mmCIF file of N, CA and C in Angstrom:
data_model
loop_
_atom_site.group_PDB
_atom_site.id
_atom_site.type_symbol
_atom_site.label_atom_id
_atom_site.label_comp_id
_atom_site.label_asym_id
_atom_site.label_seq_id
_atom_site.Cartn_x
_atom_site.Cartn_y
_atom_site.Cartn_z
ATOM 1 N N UNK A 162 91.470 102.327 94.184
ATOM 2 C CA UNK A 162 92.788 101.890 94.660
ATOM 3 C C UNK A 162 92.891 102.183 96.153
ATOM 4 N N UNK A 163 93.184 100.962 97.122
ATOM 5 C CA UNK A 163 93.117 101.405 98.249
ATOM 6 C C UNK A 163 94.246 101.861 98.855
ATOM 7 N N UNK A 164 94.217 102.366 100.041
ATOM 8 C CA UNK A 164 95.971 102.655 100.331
ATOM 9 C C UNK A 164 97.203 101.963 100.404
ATOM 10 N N UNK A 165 96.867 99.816 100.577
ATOM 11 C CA UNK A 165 97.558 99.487 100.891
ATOM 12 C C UNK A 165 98.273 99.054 99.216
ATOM 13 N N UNK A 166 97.540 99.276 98.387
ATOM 14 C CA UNK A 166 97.567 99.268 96.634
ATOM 15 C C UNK A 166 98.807 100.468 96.791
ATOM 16 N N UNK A 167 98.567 101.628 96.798
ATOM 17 C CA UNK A 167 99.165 102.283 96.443
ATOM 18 C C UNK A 167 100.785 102.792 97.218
ATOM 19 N N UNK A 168 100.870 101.749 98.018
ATOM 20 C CA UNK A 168 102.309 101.467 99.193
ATOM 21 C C UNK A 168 102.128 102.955 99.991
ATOM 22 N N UNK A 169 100.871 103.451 100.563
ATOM 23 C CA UNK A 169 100.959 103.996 102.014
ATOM 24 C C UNK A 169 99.718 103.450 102.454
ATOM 25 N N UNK A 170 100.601 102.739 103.187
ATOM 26 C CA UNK A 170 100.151 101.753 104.396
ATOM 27 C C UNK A 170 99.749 102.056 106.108
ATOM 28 N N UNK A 171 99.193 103.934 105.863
ATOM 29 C CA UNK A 171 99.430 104.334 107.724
ATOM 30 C C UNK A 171 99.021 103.268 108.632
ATOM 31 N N UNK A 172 100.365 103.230 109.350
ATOM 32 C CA UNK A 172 99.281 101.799 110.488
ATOM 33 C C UNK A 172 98.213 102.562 111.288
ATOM 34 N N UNK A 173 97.357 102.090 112.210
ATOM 35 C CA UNK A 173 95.978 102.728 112.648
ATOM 36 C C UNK A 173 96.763 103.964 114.341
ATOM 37 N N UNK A 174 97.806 103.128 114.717
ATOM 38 C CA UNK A 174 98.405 104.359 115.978
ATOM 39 C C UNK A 174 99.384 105.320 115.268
ATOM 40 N N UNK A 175 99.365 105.442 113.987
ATOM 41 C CA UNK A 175 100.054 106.563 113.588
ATOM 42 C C UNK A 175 99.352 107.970 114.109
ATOM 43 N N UNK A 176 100.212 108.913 115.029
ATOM 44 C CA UNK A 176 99.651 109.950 115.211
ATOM 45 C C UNK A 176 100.006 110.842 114.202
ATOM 46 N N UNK A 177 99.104 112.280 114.570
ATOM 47 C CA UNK A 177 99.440 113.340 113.709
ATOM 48 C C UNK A 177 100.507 114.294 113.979
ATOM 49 N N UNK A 178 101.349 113.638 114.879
ATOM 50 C CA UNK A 178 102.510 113.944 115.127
ATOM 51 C C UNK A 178 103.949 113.796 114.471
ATOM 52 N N UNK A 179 103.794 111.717 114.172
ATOM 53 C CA UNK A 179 104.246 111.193 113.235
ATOM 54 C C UNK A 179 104.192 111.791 111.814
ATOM 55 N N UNK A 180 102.678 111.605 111.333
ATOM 56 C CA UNK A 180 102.902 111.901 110.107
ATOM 57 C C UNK A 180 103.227 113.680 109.486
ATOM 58 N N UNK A 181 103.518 114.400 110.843
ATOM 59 C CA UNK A 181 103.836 116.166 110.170
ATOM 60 C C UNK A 181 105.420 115.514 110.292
ATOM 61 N N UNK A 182 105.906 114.845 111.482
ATOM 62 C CA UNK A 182 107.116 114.534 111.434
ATOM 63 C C UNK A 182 107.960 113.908 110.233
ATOM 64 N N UNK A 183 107.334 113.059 109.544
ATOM 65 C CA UNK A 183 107.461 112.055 108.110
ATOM 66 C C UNK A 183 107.353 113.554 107.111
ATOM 67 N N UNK A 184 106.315 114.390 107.079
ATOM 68 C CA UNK A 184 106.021 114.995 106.170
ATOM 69 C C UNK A 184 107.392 116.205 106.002
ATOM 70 N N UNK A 185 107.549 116.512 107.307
ATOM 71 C CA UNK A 185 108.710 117.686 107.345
ATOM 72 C C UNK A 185 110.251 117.300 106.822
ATOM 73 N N UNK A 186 110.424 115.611 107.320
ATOM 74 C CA UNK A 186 111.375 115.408 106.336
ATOM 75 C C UNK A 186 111.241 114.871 104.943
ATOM 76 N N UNK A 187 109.936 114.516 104.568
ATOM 77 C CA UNK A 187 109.891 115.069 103.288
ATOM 78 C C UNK A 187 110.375 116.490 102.600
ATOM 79 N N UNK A 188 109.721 117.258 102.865
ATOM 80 C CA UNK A 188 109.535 118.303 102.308
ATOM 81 C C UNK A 188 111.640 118.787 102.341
ATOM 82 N N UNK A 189 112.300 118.601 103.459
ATOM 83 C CA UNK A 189 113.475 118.958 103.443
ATOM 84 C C UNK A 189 114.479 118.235 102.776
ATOM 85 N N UNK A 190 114.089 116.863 102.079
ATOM 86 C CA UNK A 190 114.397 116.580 101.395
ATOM 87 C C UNK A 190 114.445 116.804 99.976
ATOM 88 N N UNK A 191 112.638 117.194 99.987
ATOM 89 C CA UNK A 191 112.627 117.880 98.615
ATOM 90 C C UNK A 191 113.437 118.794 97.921
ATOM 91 N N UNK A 192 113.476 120.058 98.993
ATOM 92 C CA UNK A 192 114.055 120.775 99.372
ATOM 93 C C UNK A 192 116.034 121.177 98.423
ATOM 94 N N UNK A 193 116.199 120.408 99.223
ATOM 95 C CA UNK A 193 117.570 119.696 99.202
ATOM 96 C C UNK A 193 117.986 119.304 97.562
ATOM 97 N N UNK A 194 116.894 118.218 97.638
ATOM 98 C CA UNK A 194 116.617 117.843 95.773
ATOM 99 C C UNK A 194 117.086 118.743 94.826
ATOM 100 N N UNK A 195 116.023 119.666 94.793
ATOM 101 C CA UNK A 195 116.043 121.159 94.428
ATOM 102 C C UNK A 195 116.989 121.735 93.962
ATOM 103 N N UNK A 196 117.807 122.297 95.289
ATOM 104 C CA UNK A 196 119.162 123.348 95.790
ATOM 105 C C UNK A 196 120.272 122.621 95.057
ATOM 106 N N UNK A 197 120.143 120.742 94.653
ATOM 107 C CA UNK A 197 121.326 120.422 94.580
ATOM 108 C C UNK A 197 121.063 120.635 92.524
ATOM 109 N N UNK A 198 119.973 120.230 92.313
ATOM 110 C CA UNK A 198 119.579 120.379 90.814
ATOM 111 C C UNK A 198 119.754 121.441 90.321
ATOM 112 N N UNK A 199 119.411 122.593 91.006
ATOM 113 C CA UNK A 199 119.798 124.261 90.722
ATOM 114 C C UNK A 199 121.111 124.300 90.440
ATOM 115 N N UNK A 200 122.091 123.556 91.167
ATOM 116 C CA UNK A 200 123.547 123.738 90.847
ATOM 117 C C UNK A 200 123.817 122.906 89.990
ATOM 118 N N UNK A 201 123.751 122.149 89.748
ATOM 119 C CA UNK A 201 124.142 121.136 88.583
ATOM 120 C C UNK A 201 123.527 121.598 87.488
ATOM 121 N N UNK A 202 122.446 121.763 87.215
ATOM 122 C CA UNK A 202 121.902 122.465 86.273
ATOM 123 C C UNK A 202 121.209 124.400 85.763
ATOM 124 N N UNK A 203 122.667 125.248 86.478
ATOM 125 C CA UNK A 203 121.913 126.511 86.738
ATOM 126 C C UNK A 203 120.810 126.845 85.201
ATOM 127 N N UNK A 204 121.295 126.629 84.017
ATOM 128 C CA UNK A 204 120.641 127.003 82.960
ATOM 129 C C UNK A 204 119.071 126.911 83.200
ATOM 130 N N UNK A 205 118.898 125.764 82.786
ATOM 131 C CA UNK A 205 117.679 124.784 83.502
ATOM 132 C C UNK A 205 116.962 125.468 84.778
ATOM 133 N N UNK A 206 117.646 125.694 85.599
ATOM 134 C CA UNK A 206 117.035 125.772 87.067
ATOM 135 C C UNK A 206 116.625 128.043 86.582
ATOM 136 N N UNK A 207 117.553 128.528 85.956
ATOM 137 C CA UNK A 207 117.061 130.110 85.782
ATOM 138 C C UNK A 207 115.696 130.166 84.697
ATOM 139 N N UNK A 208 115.988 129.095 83.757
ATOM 140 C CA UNK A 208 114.523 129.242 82.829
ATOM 141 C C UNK A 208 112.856 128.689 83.804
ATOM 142 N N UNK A 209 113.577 127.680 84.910
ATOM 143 C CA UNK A 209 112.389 127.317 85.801
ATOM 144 C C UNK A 209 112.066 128.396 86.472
ATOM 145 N N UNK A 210 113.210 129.179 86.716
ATOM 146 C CA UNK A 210 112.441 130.751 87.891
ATOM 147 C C UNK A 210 111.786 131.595 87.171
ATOM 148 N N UNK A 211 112.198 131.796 85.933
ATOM 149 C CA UNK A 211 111.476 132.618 84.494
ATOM 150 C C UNK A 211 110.105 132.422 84.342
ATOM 151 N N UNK A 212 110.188 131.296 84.054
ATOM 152 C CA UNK A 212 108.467 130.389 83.913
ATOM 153 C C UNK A 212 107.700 130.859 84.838
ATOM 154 N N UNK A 213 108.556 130.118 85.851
ATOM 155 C CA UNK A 213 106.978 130.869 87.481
ATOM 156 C C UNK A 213 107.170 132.018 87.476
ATOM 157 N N UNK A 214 107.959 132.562 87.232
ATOM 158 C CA UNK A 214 107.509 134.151 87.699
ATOM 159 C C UNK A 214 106.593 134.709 86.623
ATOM 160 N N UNK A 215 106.472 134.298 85.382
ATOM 161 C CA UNK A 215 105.854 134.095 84.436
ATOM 162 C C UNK A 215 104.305 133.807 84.902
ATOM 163 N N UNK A 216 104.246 132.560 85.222
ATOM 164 C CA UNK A 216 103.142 131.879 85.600
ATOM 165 C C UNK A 216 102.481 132.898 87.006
ATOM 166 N N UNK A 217 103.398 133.763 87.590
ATOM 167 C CA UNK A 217 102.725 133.873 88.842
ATOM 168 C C UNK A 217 102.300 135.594 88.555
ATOM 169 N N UNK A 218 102.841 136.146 87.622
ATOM 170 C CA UNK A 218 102.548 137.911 86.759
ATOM 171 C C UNK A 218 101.175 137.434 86.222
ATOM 172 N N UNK A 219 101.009 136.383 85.331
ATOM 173 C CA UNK A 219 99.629 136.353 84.800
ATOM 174 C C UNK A 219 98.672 135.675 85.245
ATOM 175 N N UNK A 220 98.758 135.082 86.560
ATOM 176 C CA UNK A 220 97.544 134.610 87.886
ATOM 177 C C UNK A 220 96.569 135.210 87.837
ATOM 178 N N UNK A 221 95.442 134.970 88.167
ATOM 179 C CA UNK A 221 94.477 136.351 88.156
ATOM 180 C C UNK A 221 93.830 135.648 89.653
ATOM 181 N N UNK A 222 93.869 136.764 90.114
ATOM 182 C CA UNK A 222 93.222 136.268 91.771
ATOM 183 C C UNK A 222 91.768 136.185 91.977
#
């Protein structure tokens, strides 16, 4: 599947400036996503902190 298959299309003068720039408001969007799902759903969102902390006690490094 090539990139233009999978709808990212970098044009060729995209710098790596652009794409941390694209990426950072990703991520603060994600972000955001998140913070707003945590409140709408605290139940949900305390059994997700349970889990990872779960998941992150029995890691083995």
């Amino acid at each position: 599947m090539s990139d233009h298959e999978s709808g990212t299309d970098p044009s060729p003068q995209e710098t790596d400036a652009d794409r941390r720039r694209r990426r950072a408001v990703f991520l603060r969007e994600l972000a955001e996503a998140r913070e707003l799902r945590d409140r709408v759903q605290p139940r949900r969102a305390k059994a997700a902190r349970l889990r990872h902390a779960m998941r992150m006690r029995t890691f083995r490094w």
